[in-house]
Every structure is written in structure tokens, then in C-alpha cells.
Amino acid sequence: AQSVSQHNHHVILSEAASLELGCNYSYGGTVNLFWYVQYPGQHLQLLLKYFSGDPLVKGIKGFEAEFIKSKFSFNLRKPSVQWSDTAEYFCAVNGEGTYKYIFGTGTRLKVLA
Amino acid sequence: GAGVSQTPSNKVTEKGKYVELRCDPISGHTALYWYRQSLGQGPEFLIYFQGTGAADDSGLPNDRFFAVRPEGSVSTLKIQRTERGDSAVYLCASSLTGHVNTEAFFGQGTRLTVV
């Protein structure tokens, strides 16, 4: 079955700490991968996406993610978090030729000032 | 408008009642999606429109759920005989085309509570 797993449900970090959020997927065939962020009281926004090419993808606000095909992973990273990064982060996948996103359950990140 | 607009933002209804949730996509976007997000879960696909037609409604949980998009713009999600298990945030998204490489933009959602 197609699925996305986010292993960390809640993460608490201090400002300037480094961040890595795990995402693993199960999907037969070629995939497109996404990270969305939802700030408190706001709508889901696209952080970054991978379709093909360089497996290291850079997104907005200093975030990046690396697609490791052999591990079926697409982990999100940021070298130094800020208080304003407090939000919920969702990993999502869709398959080549499809439009349905399959989302993970999300990771709530809290950054302490 | 600048983004995807959903109304109402909150809806409380009694079990057994009928509700309608509205989505106003970004102007010019031909593709429209409905997702449902239950507490502690990620969004789950419900239905996809390309223009006026429902290209894929495989995510609708049962026949109490129905959605329309009569003029290829605004969409309405309709839920009959609501049940407490229908309580969730209903998200609408739109994209310029239905091509998988186009970004989907999400609205803020309608929080439905069935009491």
C-alpha cells in the first residue's frame, strides 16, 4: 500500500539548533516528493519539492531535503532553526502520472527562543 | 482573490444534518482538490476536479459525500446525514493544471464539528 511515514511526531529545539525531520515512503514506481509547512493559524504552504535531477533540493527559508532512493527517504533539514520555524511539517508524495498527494501524519516542531 | 478561499472557516452541526462547504480556488486554476484532515493525521484525498468534471472521486468515504463544481470555478462539498466521525478539517486546494508537476495551493480549511 502507498504510505508516507514521519517518525517524529513532536520535536522541540532551541533556536540555532540543527533540524532533521524524517520521512519515508512506500510507493511503487516513480515518485514526486514534497514538504509542506503549516504555521499556526495558516494554510499549508509548499516548502520544497523534488521531481527529478539533483537529489538535494533547496527550498524556502533555508530548508533543504535529500532524496535517497535506496532508502525511500526524503528527510528535511535546516542547519539553524529560528523561533519562527515553529509549525507543523508534512511530507507528501505523489506518483508519476497521478495528482493525489499522500501525506504523512505530520511533525509538530516547537522552537524555543 | 490572492489565494484559495474556504467558507465557512468553522461549522458546527448536529448529527444527521446536511452541510455544504464552499471552496473558491485561485482564479484561472483548472484543477481543484478536496482533502480531509482528521485530528492527528495528515490530509487525506477525497476528490479531484479538472474543470467542471470530477476526474477522480475515489477518496469520498461513502455516498453521503458529494461535491460539485458546476462552472469550473467554485466548488461545494456536500455532506448528508452527518455523523460524529465526519468531524475534521476539510481542505481545498487548487493548481493551475492537473499536471503532477504543478504546485497545489491550499486554503485554510473548514473545521467541521458534528455534535
mmCIF file of C-alpha atoms in Angstrom:
data_model
loop_
_atom_site.group_PDB
_atom_site.id
_atom_site.type_symbol
_atom_site.label_atom_id
_atom_site.label_comp_id
_atom_site.label_asym_id
_atom_site.label_seq_id
_atom_site.Cartn_x
_atom_site.Cartn_y
_atom_site.Cartn_z
ATOM 1 C CA ALA A 1 0.000 0.000 0.000
ATOM 2 C CA GLN A 2 1.104 3.552 -0.661
ATOM 3 C CA SER A 3 2.065 5.375 2.506
ATOM 4 C CA VAL A 4 4.266 8.056 3.999
ATOM 5 C CA SER A 5 5.804 7.734 7.452
ATOM 6 C CA GLN A 6 7.021 10.597 9.567
ATOM 7 C CA HIS A 7 8.714 9.151 12.590
ATOM 8 C CA ASN A 8 8.925 12.242 14.754
ATOM 9 C CA HIS A 9 5.513 13.460 15.846
ATOM 10 C CA HIS A 10 6.754 16.203 18.149
ATOM 11 C CA VAL A 11 10.146 17.892 18.129
ATOM 12 C CA ILE A 12 11.328 20.609 20.486
ATOM 13 C CA LEU A 13 14.516 22.512 19.725
ATOM 14 C CA SER A 14 16.268 25.616 20.920
ATOM 15 C CA GLU A 15 16.999 28.407 18.497
ATOM 16 C CA ALA A 16 20.136 27.838 16.413
ATOM 17 C CA ALA A 17 19.906 24.060 16.797
ATOM 18 C CA SER A 18 20.033 21.932 13.677
ATOM 19 C CA LEU A 19 16.913 20.200 12.430
ATOM 20 C CA GLU A 20 16.321 16.933 10.652
ATOM 21 C CA LEU A 21 12.826 15.543 10.189
ATOM 22 C CA GLY A 22 12.492 12.038 8.855
ATOM 23 C CA CYS A 23 10.217 10.977 6.013
ATOM 24 C CA ASN A 24 9.993 7.534 4.467
ATOM 25 C CA TYR A 25 7.576 6.470 1.795
ATOM 26 C CA SER A 26 6.215 3.295 0.329
ATOM 27 C CA TYR A 27 5.195 3.692 -3.285
ATOM 28 C CA GLY A 28 5.659 1.585 -6.358
ATOM 29 C CA GLY A 29 7.140 3.448 -9.287
ATOM 30 C CA THR A 30 8.498 6.920 -9.855
ATOM 31 C CA VAL A 31 7.552 9.479 -7.235
ATOM 32 C CA ASN A 32 7.427 13.209 -6.712
ATOM 33 C CA LEU A 33 8.155 14.320 -3.160
ATOM 34 C CA PHE A 34 7.087 17.377 -1.217
ATOM 35 C CA TRP A 35 7.410 19.042 2.131
ATOM 36 C CA TYR A 36 4.592 21.320 3.221
ATOM 37 C CA VAL A 37 4.561 23.556 6.290
ATOM 38 C CA GLN A 38 1.602 24.843 8.261
ATOM 39 C CA TYR A 39 2.315 27.785 10.545
ATOM 40 C CA PRO A 40 -0.115 28.331 13.426
ATOM 41 C CA GLY A 41 -3.425 29.580 12.094
ATOM 42 C CA GLN A 42 -2.301 29.482 8.498
ATOM 43 C CA HIS A 43 -2.799 27.266 5.486
ATOM 44 C CA LEU A 44 -0.479 24.583 4.173
ATOM 45 C CA GLN A 45 2.385 26.071 2.178
ATOM 46 C CA LEU A 46 4.901 24.352 -0.053
ATOM 47 C CA LEU A 47 8.429 24.344 1.396
ATOM 48 C CA LEU A 48 10.156 22.393 -1.348
ATOM 49 C CA LYS A 49 9.602 19.685 -3.912
ATOM 50 C CA TYR A 50 11.556 17.024 -5.763
ATOM 51 C CA PHE A 51 10.603 15.792 -9.206
ATOM 52 C CA SER A 52 13.882 14.661 -10.741
ATOM 53 C CA GLY A 53 17.537 15.594 -11.072
ATOM 54 C CA ASP A 54 19.736 16.655 -8.177
ATOM 55 C CA PRO A 55 18.516 14.705 -5.133
ATOM 56 C CA LEU A 56 19.455 17.577 -2.827
ATOM 57 C CA VAL A 57 16.651 20.104 -3.051
ATOM 58 C CA LYS A 58 16.751 23.578 -1.609
ATOM 59 C CA GLY A 59 13.551 25.292 -0.569
ATOM 60 C CA ILE A 60 12.417 28.479 1.039
ATOM 61 C CA LYS A 61 13.602 29.840 4.388
ATOM 62 C CA GLY A 62 16.854 27.879 4.379
ATOM 63 C CA PHE A 63 15.274 24.422 4.304
ATOM 64 C CA GLU A 64 16.618 21.591 2.199
ATOM 65 C CA ALA A 65 15.781 17.941 1.689
ATOM 66 C CA GLU A 66 17.637 14.992 0.285
ATOM 67 C CA PHE A 67 16.023 12.240 -1.735
ATOM 68 C CA ILE A 68 17.734 8.899 -1.101
ATOM 69 C CA LYS A 69 16.079 6.462 -3.453
ATOM 70 C CA SER A 70 17.686 3.358 -1.948
ATOM 71 C CA LYS A 71 16.275 4.252 1.461
ATOM 72 C CA PHE A 72 12.908 5.533 0.202
ATOM 73 C CA SER A 73 13.589 8.644 2.236
ATOM 74 C CA PHE A 74 13.188 12.382 1.832
ATOM 75 C CA ASN A 75 14.391 13.948 5.059
ATOM 76 C CA LEU A 76 14.028 17.654 5.724
ATOM 77 C CA ARG A 77 16.928 19.614 7.163
ATOM 78 C CA LYS A 78 17.803 23.075 8.329
ATOM 79 C CA PRO A 79 21.214 23.934 9.826
ATOM 80 C CA SER A 80 19.956 26.529 12.307
ATOM 81 C CA VAL A 81 16.314 26.872 13.283
ATOM 82 C CA GLN A 82 14.582 30.054 14.336
ATOM 83 C CA TRP A 83 11.640 30.634 16.644
ATOM 84 C CA SER A 84 9.583 31.487 13.554
ATOM 85 C CA ASP A 85 10.044 27.927 12.267
ATOM 86 C CA THR A 86 7.574 26.721 14.882
ATOM 87 C CA ALA A 87 4.977 24.939 12.768
ATOM 88 C CA GLU A 88 3.709 21.563 11.641
ATOM 89 C CA TYR A 89 5.583 19.925 8.777
ATOM 90 C CA PHE A 90 4.088 17.410 6.382
ATOM 91 C CA CYS A 91 5.884 15.147 3.962
ATOM 92 C CA ALA A 92 3.875 14.126 0.888
ATOM 93 C CA VAL A 93 4.303 12.003 -2.213
ATOM 94 C CA ASN A 94 2.520 11.564 -5.478
ATOM 95 C CA GLY A 95 3.297 9.146 -8.218
ATOM 96 C CA GLU A 96 4.275 9.911 -11.780
ATOM 97 C CA GLY A 97 1.098 10.461 -13.762
ATOM 98 C CA THR A 98 -1.091 10.950 -10.694
ATOM 99 C CA TYR A 99 -2.203 14.015 -8.838
ATOM 100 C CA LYS A 100 -3.244 12.648 -5.472
ATOM 101 C CA TYR A 101 -0.962 13.611 -2.652
ATOM 102 C CA ILE A 102 -0.389 11.030 0.057
ATOM 103 C CA PHE A 103 0.564 12.843 3.227
ATOM 104 C CA GLY A 104 2.377 11.730 6.330
ATOM 105 C CA THR A 105 0.855 12.371 9.738
ATOM 106 C CA GLY A 106 2.970 15.464 10.278
ATOM 107 C CA THR A 107 5.638 16.595 12.726
ATOM 108 C CA ARG A 108 4.960 19.409 15.148
ATOM 109 C CA LEU A 109 8.104 21.469 15.636
ATOM 110 C CA LYS A 110 8.425 23.862 18.521
ATOM 111 C CA VAL A 111 11.433 26.147 18.629
ATOM 112 C CA LEU A 112 12.219 27.731 21.965
ATOM 113 C CA ALA A 113 13.509 31.292 21.898
ATOM 114 C CA GLY B 1 -8.558 36.596 -4.757
ATOM 115 C CA ALA B 2 -4.941 36.025 -3.926
ATOM 116 C CA GLY B 3 -5.383 32.553 -2.533
ATOM 117 C CA VAL B 4 -7.800 29.679 -2.109
ATOM 118 C CA SER B 5 -10.740 30.794 -0.026
ATOM 119 C CA GLN B 6 -12.896 28.420 2.012
ATOM 120 C CA THR B 7 -16.113 29.247 3.787
ATOM 121 C CA PRO B 8 -17.174 28.915 6.468
ATOM 122 C CA SER B 9 -13.984 28.667 8.475
ATOM 123 C CA ASN B 10 -15.845 26.819 11.214
ATOM 124 C CA LYS B 11 -19.097 24.887 11.114
ATOM 125 C CA VAL B 12 -20.850 23.168 13.994
ATOM 126 C CA THR B 13 -23.776 20.989 13.096
ATOM 127 C CA GLU B 14 -25.945 18.389 14.734
ATOM 128 C CA LYS B 15 -25.704 14.753 13.882
ATOM 129 C CA GLY B 16 -27.975 13.917 10.978
ATOM 130 C CA LYS B 17 -27.977 17.388 9.447
ATOM 131 C CA TYR B 18 -26.852 18.367 5.963
ATOM 132 C CA VAL B 19 -23.871 20.681 5.419
ATOM 133 C CA GLU B 20 -22.266 22.439 2.492
ATOM 134 C CA LEU B 21 -18.657 23.594 2.447
ATOM 135 C CA ARG B 22 -17.527 26.075 -0.177
ATOM 136 C CA CYS B 23 -14.202 26.466 -1.939
ATOM 137 C CA ASP B 24 -13.222 29.411 -4.127
ATOM 138 C CA PRO B 25 -9.989 28.488 -5.948
ATOM 139 C CA ILE B 26 -7.334 30.780 -7.309
ATOM 140 C CA SER B 27 -8.610 32.445 -10.461
ATOM 141 C CA GLY B 28 -7.604 30.550 -13.581
ATOM 142 C CA HIS B 29 -6.777 27.300 -11.810
ATOM 143 C CA THR B 30 -8.428 24.427 -13.618
ATOM 144 C CA ALA B 31 -7.641 21.712 -11.087
ATOM 145 C CA LEU B 32 -9.348 21.594 -7.696
ATOM 146 C CA TYR B 33 -8.928 19.080 -4.882
ATOM 147 C CA TRP B 34 -10.683 18.329 -1.628
ATOM 148 C CA TYR B 35 -8.849 16.724 1.272
ATOM 149 C CA ARG B 36 -9.944 15.820 4.795
ATOM 150 C CA GLN B 37 -7.677 16.122 7.809
ATOM 151 C CA SER B 38 -8.699 14.346 10.960
ATOM 152 C CA LEU B 39 -7.100 15.105 14.308
ATOM 153 C CA GLY B 40 -3.509 13.914 14.437
ATOM 154 C CA GLN B 41 -3.477 12.844 10.808
ATOM 155 C CA GLY B 42 -2.232 14.227 7.544
ATOM 156 C CA PRO B 43 -4.665 15.340 4.863
ATOM 157 C CA GLU B 44 -6.422 12.513 3.005
ATOM 158 C CA PHE B 45 -7.538 12.819 -0.591
ATOM 159 C CA LEU B 46 -11.279 12.991 -1.247
ATOM 160 C CA ILE B 47 -11.916 14.182 -4.808
ATOM 161 C CA TYR B 48 -10.258 15.896 -7.760
ATOM 162 C CA PHE B 49 -11.881 18.117 -10.370
ATOM 163 C CA GLN B 50 -10.436 19.043 -13.729
ATOM 164 C CA GLY B 51 -12.659 21.834 -14.940
ATOM 165 C CA THR B 52 -16.274 21.024 -14.195
ATOM 166 C CA GLY B 53 -15.933 17.277 -14.031
ATOM 167 C CA ALA B 54 -14.907 15.072 -11.146
ATOM 168 C CA ALA B 55 -11.913 13.280 -12.622
ATOM 169 C CA ASP B 56 -11.420 11.136 -9.539
ATOM 170 C CA ASP B 57 -13.800 10.754 -6.597
ATOM 171 C CA SER B 58 -12.248 7.588 -5.255
ATOM 172 C CA GLY B 59 -11.443 9.166 -1.904
ATOM 173 C CA LEU B 60 -15.011 10.015 -0.958
ATOM 174 C CA PRO B 61 -15.721 7.762 2.028
ATOM 175 C CA ASN B 62 -19.334 6.898 1.180
ATOM 176 C CA ASP B 63 -22.390 8.108 -0.700
ATOM 177 C CA ARG B 64 -23.219 10.707 1.947
ATOM 178 C CA PHE B 65 -20.409 12.795 0.468
ATOM 179 C CA PHE B 66 -20.792 14.599 -2.819
ATOM 180 C CA ALA B 67 -19.025 17.518 -4.482
ATOM 181 C CA VAL B 68 -19.813 19.735 -7.430
ATOM 182 C CA ARG B 69 -18.059 22.360 -9.484
ATOM 183 C CA PRO B 70 -20.731 23.435 -11.980
ATOM 184 C CA GLU B 71 -18.886 26.293 -13.678
ATOM 185 C CA GLY B 72 -15.343 25.085 -13.305
ATOM 186 C CA SER B 73 -14.514 27.549 -10.564
ATOM 187 C CA VAL B 74 -16.209 27.453 -7.151
ATOM 188 C CA SER B 75 -16.743 24.016 -5.675
ATOM 189 C CA THR B 76 -19.106 22.831 -2.963
ATOM 190 C CA LEU B 77 -18.592 19.740 -0.843
ATOM 191 C CA LYS B 78 -21.906 18.394 0.417
ATOM 192 C CA ILE B 79 -22.330 16.015 3.311
ATOM 193 C CA GLN B 80 -25.694 14.433 4.038
ATOM 194 C CA ARG B 81 -26.823 12.899 7.325
ATOM 195 C CA THR B 82 -23.661 13.995 9.090
ATOM 196 C CA GLU B 83 -22.085 11.699 11.644
ATOM 197 C CA ARG B 84 -19.731 12.485 14.513
ATOM 198 C CA GLY B 85 -16.970 10.718 12.602
ATOM 199 C CA ASP B 86 -17.225 13.336 9.871
ATOM 200 C CA SER B 87 -15.718 15.889 12.250
ATOM 201 C CA ALA B 88 -12.465 17.063 10.664
ATOM 202 C CA VAL B 89 -10.852 19.933 8.822
ATOM 203 C CA TYR B 90 -11.841 19.900 5.171
ATOM 204 C CA LEU B 91 -9.147 21.357 2.943
ATOM 205 C CA CYS B 92 -9.484 22.600 -0.583
ATOM 206 C CA ALA B 93 -6.557 23.089 -2.946
ATOM 207 C CA SER B 94 -6.196 24.279 -6.497
ATOM 208 C CA SER B 95 -3.491 24.174 -9.131
ATOM 209 C CA LEU B 96 -3.021 25.777 -12.497
ATOM 210 C CA THR B 97 -3.396 22.463 -14.254
ATOM 211 C CA GLY B 98 -3.823 18.904 -13.097
ATOM 212 C CA HIS B 99 -0.305 18.054 -14.138
ATOM 213 C CA VAL B 100 1.599 16.472 -11.299
ATOM 214 C CA ASN B 101 4.443 18.950 -11.602
ATOM 215 C CA THR B 102 2.282 21.966 -10.828
ATOM 216 C CA GLU B 103 2.090 23.177 -7.259
ATOM 217 C CA ALA B 104 -1.160 22.799 -5.353
ATOM 218 C CA PHE B 105 -2.170 25.792 -3.229
ATOM 219 C CA PHE B 106 -4.236 25.053 -0.144
ATOM 220 C CA GLY B 107 -6.939 27.046 1.574
ATOM 221 C CA GLN B 108 -7.151 27.429 5.332
ATOM 222 C CA GLY B 109 -9.809 24.797 5.583
ATOM 223 C CA THR B 110 -13.250 24.463 7.130
ATOM 224 C CA ARG B 111 -13.302 22.922 10.582
ATOM 225 C CA LEU B 112 -16.453 20.809 10.751
ATOM 226 C CA THR B 113 -17.691 19.655 14.151
ATOM 227 C CA VAL B 114 -20.631 17.290 14.329
ATOM 228 C CA VAL B 115 -22.227 17.170 17.770
#
